Short mmCIF file of C-alpha atoms and ligand atoms in Angstrom, two decimals:
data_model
loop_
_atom_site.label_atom_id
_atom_site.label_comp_id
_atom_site.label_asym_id
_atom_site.label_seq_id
_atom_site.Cartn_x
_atom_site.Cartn_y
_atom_site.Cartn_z
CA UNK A 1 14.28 -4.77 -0.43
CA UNK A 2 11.92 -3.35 2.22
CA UNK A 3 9.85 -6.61 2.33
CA UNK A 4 12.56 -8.97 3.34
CA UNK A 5 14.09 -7.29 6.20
CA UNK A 6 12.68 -8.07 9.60
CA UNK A 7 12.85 -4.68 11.07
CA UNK A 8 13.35 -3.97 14.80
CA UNK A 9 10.71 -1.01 15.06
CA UNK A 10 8.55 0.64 12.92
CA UNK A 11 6.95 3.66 13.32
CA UNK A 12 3.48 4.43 11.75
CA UNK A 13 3.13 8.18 11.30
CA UNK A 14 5.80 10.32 10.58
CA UNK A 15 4.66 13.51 12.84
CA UNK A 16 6.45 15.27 15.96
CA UNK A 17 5.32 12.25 18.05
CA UNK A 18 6.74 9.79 15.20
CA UNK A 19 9.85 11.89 14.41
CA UNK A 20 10.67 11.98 18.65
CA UNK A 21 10.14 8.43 18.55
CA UNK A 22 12.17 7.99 15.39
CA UNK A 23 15.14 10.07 17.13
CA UNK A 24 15.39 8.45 20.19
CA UNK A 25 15.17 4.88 18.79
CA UNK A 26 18.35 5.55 16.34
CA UNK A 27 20.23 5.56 19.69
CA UNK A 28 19.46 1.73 19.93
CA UNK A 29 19.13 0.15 16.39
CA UNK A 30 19.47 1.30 12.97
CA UNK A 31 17.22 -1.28 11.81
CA UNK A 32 14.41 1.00 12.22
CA UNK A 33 11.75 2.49 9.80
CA UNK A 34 9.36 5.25 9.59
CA UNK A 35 6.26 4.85 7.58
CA UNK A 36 4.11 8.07 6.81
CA UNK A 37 1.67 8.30 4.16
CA UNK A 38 1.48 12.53 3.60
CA UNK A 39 4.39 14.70 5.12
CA UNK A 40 7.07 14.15 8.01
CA UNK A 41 5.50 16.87 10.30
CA UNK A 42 2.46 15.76 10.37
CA UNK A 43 -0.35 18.24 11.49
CA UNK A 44 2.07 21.27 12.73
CA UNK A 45 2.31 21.76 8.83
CA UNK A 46 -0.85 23.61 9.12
CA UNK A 47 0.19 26.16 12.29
CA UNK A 48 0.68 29.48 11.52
CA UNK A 49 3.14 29.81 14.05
CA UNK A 50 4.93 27.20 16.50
CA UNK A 51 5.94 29.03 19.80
CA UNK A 52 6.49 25.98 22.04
CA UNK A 53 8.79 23.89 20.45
CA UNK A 54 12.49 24.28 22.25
CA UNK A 55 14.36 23.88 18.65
CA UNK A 56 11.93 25.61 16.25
CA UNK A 57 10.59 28.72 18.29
CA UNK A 58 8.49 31.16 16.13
CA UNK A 59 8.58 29.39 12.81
CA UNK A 60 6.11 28.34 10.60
CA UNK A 61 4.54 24.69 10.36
CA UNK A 62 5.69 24.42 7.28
CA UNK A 63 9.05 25.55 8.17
CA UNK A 64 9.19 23.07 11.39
CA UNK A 65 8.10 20.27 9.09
CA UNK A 66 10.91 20.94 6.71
CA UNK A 67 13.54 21.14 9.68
CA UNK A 68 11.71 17.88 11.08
CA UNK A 69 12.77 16.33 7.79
CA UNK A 70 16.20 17.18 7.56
CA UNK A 71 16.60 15.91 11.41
CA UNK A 72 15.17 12.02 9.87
CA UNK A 73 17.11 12.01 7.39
CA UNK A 74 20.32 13.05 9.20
CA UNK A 75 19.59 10.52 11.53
CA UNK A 76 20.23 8.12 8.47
CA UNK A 77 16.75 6.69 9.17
CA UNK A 78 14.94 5.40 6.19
CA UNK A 79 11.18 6.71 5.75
CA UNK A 80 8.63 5.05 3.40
CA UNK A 81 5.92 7.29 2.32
CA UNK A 82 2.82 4.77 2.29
CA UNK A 83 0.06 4.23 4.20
CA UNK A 84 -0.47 1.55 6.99
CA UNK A 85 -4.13 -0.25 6.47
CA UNK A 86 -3.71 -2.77 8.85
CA UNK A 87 -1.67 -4.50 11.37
CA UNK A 88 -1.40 -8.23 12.47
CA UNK A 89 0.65 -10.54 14.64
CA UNK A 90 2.25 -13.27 12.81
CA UNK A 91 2.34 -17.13 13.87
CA UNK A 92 6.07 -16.24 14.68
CA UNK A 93 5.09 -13.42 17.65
CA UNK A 94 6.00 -10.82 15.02
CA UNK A 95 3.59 -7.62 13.70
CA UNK A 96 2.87 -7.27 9.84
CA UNK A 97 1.48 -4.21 8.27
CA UNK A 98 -0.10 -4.22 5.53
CA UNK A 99 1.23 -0.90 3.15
CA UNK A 100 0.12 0.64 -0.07
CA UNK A 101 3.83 -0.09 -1.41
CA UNK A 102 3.51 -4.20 0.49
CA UNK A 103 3.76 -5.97 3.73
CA UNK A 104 6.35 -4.98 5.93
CA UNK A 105 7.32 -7.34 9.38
CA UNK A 106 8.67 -5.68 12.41
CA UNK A 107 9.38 -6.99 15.78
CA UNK A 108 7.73 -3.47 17.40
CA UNK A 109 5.17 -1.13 16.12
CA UNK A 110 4.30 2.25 17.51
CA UNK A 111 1.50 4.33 16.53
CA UNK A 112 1.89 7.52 16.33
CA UNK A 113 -1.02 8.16 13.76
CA UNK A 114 -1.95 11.63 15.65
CA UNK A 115 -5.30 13.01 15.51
CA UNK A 116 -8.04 14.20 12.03
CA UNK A 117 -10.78 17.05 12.20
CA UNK A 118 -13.90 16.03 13.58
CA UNK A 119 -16.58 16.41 10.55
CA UNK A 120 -19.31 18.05 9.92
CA UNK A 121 -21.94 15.79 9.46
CA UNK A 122 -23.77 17.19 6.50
CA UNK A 123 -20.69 17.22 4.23
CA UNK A 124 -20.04 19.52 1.01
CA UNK A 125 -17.52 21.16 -1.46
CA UNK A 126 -18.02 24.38 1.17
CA UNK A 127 -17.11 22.57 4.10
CA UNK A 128 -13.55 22.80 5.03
CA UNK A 129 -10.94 21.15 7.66
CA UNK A 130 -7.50 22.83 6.86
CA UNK A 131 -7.05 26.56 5.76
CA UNK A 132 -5.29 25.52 2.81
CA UNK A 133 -8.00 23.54 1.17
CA UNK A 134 -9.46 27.64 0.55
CA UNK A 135 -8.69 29.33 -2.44
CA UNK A 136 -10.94 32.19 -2.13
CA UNK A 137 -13.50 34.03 -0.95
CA UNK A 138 -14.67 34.71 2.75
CA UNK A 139 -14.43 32.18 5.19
CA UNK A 140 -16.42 31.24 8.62
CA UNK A 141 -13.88 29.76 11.02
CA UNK A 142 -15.81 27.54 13.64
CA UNK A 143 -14.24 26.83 16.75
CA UNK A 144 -13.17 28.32 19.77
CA UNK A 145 -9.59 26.55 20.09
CA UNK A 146 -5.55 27.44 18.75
CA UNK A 147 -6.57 25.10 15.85
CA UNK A 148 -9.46 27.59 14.71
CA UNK A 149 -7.35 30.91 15.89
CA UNK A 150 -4.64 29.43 14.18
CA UNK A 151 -6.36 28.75 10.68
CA UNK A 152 -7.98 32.30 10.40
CA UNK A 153 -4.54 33.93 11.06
CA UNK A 154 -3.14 32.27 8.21
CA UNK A 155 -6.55 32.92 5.84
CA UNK A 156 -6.26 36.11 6.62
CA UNK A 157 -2.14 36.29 6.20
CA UNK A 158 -3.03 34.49 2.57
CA UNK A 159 -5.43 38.21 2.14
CA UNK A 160 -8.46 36.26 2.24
CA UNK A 161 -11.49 36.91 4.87
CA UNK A 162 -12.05 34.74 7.92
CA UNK A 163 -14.49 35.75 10.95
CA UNK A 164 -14.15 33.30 13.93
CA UNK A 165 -17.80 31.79 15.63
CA UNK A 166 -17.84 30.29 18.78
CA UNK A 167 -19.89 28.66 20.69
CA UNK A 168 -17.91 28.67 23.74
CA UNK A 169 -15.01 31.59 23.55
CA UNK A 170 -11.55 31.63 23.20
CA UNK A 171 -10.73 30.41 26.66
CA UNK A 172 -7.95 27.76 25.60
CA UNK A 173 -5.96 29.80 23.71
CA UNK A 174 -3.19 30.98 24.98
CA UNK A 175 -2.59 35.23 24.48
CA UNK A 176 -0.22 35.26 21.91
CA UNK A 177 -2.08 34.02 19.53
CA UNK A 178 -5.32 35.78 20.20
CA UNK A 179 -2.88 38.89 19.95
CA UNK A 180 -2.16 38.17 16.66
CA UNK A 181 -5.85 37.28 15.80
CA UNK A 182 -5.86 41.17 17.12
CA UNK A 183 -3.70 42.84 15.12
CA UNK A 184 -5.17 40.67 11.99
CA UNK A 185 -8.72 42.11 12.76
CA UNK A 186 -10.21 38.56 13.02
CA UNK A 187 -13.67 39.35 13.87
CA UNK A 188 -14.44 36.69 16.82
CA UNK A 189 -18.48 36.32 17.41
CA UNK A 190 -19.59 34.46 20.63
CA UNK A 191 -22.76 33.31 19.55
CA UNK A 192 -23.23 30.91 22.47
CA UNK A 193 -25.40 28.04 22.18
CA UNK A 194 -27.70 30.26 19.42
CA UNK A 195 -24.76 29.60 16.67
CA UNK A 196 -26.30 27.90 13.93
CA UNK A 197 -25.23 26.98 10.23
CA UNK A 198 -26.44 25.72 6.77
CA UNK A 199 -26.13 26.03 3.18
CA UNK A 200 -28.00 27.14 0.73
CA UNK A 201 -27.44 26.53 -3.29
CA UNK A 202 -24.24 28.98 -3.50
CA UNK A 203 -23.24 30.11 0.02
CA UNK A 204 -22.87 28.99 3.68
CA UNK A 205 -24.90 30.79 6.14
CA UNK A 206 -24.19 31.65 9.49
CA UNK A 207 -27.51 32.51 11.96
CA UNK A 208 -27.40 33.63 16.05
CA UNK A 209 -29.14 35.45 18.21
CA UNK A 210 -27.21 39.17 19.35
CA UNK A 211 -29.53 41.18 22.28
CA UNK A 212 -32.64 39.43 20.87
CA UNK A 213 -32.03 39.76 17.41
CA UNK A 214 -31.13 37.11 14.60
CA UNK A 215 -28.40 37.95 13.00
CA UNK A 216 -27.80 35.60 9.57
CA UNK A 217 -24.54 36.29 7.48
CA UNK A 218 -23.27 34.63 4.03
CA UNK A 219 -20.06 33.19 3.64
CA UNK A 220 -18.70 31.96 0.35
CA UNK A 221 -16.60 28.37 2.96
CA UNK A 222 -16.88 27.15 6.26
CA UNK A 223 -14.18 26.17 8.24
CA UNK A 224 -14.58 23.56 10.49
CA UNK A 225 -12.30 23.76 13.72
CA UNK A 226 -14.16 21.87 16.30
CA UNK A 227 -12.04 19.04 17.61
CA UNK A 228 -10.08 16.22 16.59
CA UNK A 229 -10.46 12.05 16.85
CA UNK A 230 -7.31 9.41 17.10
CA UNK A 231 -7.04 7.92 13.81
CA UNK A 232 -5.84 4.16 13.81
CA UNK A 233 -4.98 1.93 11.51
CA UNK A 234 -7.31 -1.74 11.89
CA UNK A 235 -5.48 -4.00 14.15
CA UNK A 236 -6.08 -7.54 16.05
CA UNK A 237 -3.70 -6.47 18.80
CA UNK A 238 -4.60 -5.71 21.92
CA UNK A 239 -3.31 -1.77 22.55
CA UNK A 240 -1.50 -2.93 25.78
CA UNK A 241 0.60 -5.81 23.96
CA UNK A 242 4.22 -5.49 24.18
CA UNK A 243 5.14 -5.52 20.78
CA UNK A 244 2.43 -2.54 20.09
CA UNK A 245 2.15 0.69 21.17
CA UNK A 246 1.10 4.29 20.76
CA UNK A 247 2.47 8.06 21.13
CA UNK A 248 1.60 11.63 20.55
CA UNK A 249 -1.82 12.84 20.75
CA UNK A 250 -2.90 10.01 19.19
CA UNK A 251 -3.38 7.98 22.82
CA UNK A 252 -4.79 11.32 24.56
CA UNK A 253 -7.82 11.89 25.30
CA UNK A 254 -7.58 15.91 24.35
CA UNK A 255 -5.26 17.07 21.75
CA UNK A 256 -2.40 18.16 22.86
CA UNK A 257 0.46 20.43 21.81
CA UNK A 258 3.25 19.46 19.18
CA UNK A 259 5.89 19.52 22.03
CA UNK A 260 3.99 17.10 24.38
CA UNK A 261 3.70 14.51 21.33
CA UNK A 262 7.86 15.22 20.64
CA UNK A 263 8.46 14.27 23.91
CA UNK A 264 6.16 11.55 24.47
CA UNK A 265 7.13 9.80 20.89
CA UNK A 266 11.01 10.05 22.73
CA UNK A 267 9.37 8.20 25.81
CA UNK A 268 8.03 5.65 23.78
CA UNK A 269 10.55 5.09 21.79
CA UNK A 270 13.26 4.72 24.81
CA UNK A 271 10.72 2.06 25.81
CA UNK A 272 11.22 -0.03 22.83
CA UNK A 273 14.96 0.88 22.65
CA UNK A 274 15.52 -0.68 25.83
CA UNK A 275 13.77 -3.74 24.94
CA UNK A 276 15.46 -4.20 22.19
CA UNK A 277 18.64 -4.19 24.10
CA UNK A 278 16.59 -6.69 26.46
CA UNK A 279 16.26 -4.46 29.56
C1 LIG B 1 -4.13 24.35 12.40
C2 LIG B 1 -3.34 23.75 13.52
C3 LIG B 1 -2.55 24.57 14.28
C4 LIG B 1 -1.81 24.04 15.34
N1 LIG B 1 -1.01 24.88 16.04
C5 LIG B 1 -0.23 24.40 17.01
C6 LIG B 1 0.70 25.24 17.70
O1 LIG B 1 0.83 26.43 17.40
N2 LIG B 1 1.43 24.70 18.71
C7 LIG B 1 1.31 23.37 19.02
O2 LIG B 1 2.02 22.92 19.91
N3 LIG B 1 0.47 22.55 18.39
C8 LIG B 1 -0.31 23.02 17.40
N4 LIG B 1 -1.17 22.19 16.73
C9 LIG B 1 -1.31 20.81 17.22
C10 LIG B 1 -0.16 19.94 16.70
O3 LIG B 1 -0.23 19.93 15.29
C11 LIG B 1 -0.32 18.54 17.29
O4 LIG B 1 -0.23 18.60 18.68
C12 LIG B 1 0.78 17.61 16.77
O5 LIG B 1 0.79 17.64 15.37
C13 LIG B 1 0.53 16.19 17.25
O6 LIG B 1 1.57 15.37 16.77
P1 LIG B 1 1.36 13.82 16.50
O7 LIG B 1 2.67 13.33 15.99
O8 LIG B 1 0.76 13.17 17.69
O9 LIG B 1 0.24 13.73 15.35
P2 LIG B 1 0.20 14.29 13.86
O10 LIG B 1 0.90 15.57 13.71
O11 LIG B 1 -1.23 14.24 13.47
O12 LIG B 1 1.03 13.20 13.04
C14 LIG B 1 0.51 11.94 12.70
C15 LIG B 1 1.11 11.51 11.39
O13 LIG B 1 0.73 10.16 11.13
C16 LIG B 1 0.43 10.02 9.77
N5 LIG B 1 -0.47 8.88 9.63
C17 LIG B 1 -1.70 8.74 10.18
N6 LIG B 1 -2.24 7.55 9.85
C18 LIG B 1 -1.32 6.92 9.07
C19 LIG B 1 -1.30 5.67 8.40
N7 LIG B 1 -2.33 4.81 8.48
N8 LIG B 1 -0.21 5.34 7.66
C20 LIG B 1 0.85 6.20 7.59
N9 LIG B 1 0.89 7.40 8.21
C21 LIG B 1 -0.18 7.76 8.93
C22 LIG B 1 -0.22 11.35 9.39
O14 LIG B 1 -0.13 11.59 8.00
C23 LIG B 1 0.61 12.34 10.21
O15 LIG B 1 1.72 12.83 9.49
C24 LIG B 1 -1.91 22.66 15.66
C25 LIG B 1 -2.73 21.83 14.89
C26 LIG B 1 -3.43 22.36 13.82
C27 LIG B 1 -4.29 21.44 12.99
#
């Protein structure tokens, strides 16, 4: 039924930039679909806390993802959980995506595919991106951002280990959380520029220098925290085309916060509502 509707919009990435974009478009046409291939949420699923959001203050990511949820599907917006591989212009002006569940035509697009973990590039079974891919054991958390922060608090919440190393402190994060990094003892190391790390047959290890001596510590996983990259779909359109766009973090340059990618999917999501109407 999906395949043969021509749908006004469709949004590709069902996160607080998709669901804002999702929202605000309802207010112009119900022909309208969100496509997202894990959870509606999208990343905030893994915070341990959400203080900046105006509707879900102090809640869980899991929580706001749930609640994000319920708001689609009041909205009487369908979702398709699939993924988007790729996305073409048609002979006709129109865009086609190709899905895992088949090819879906839409007079607008917008990307709001968000942002995945920079990796690691020696990759292993030890080396972890989100908190809840560890089961056990003690954990290295590296990073000096909210991401990191965030991810020990909940290892440690879950009553398993995590120390934090970083390279470069915790200067971009804001109090509240290091606070409750505080109160959870989360050891946080500064090992400057000296922070090193490896594997050997059964453990990570951690080496830096501390007042001239190497320190080197086991860990049974490593966390790794250090950043984030757009992830896009393939396309043959040019990002500035009118019937294509993007919103949320995954058009900024630095990450930024779930409430800034709410707000900007509403922005771009006005934009194609008032196109639609012709404006
Ligand atoms: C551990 C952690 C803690 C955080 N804590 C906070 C916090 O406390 N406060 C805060 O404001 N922010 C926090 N953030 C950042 C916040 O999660 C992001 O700012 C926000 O999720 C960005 O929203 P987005 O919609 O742009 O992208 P995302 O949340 O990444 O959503 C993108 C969605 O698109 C989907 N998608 C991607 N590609 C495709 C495809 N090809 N087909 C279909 N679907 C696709 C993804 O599955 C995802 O659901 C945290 C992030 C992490 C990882």
């Amino acid at each position: 039924m999906l395949r043969k509707n021509i749908f006004d919009a469709v949004i590709i990435g069902g996160g607080c930039a998709g669901t804002g974009a999702a929202l605000k478009l309802r207010d112009y046409s119900r022909n309208v679909l969100v496509i997202e291939r894990k959870r509606i949420g999208g990343l905030i699923y893994y915070a341990h806390r959400v203080s900046n959001m105006p509707f879900f203050k102090n809640e869980t990511g899991i929580s706001v993802c749930r609640r994000m949820e319920c708001f689609l599907i009041d909205s009487g917006l369908p979702v398709l959980f699939a993924e988007v591989y790729d996305v073409k212009k048609t002979l006709e002006g129109l865009v086609k995506l190709r899905t895992s569940e088949g090819d879906i035509i839409t007079r607008y697009a917008l990307f709001a595919t968000g942002r995945m973990p920079v990796k690691y590039e020696k990759e292993s079974k030890r080396i972890k991106y989100f908190h809840d891919e560890i089961k056990e054991g003690e954990t290295a958390v590296i990073g000096g951002g909210e991401v990191a922060v965030s991810q020990a608090i909940s290892l440690k919440q879950r009553g398993l280990t995590a120390d934090i190393f970083t390279r470069s402190g915790l200067k971009n994060v804001n109090s509240a959380l290091k606070r409750e990094a505080d109160m959870e003892n989360i050891k946080i190391i500064h090992a400057g520029e000296s922070l090193k790390f490896g594997e050997s047959s059964d453990k990570v290890i951690v080496a830096y220098r501390a007042k001239d001596e190497e320190i080197i510590l086991l860990y049974d996983n490593l966390l790794y925290s250090c950043g984030r990259e757009p992830v896009m779909p393939q396309t043959d359109f040019n990002i500035n085309d009118e019937h294509i766009s993007r919103a949320g973090t995954v058009k900024k340059e630095f990450p930024s916060q779930c409430d800034d990618a709410f707000k900007d999917g509403e922005a771009e999501g006005m934009k194609i509502g008032l196109k639609l109407r012709g404006e």
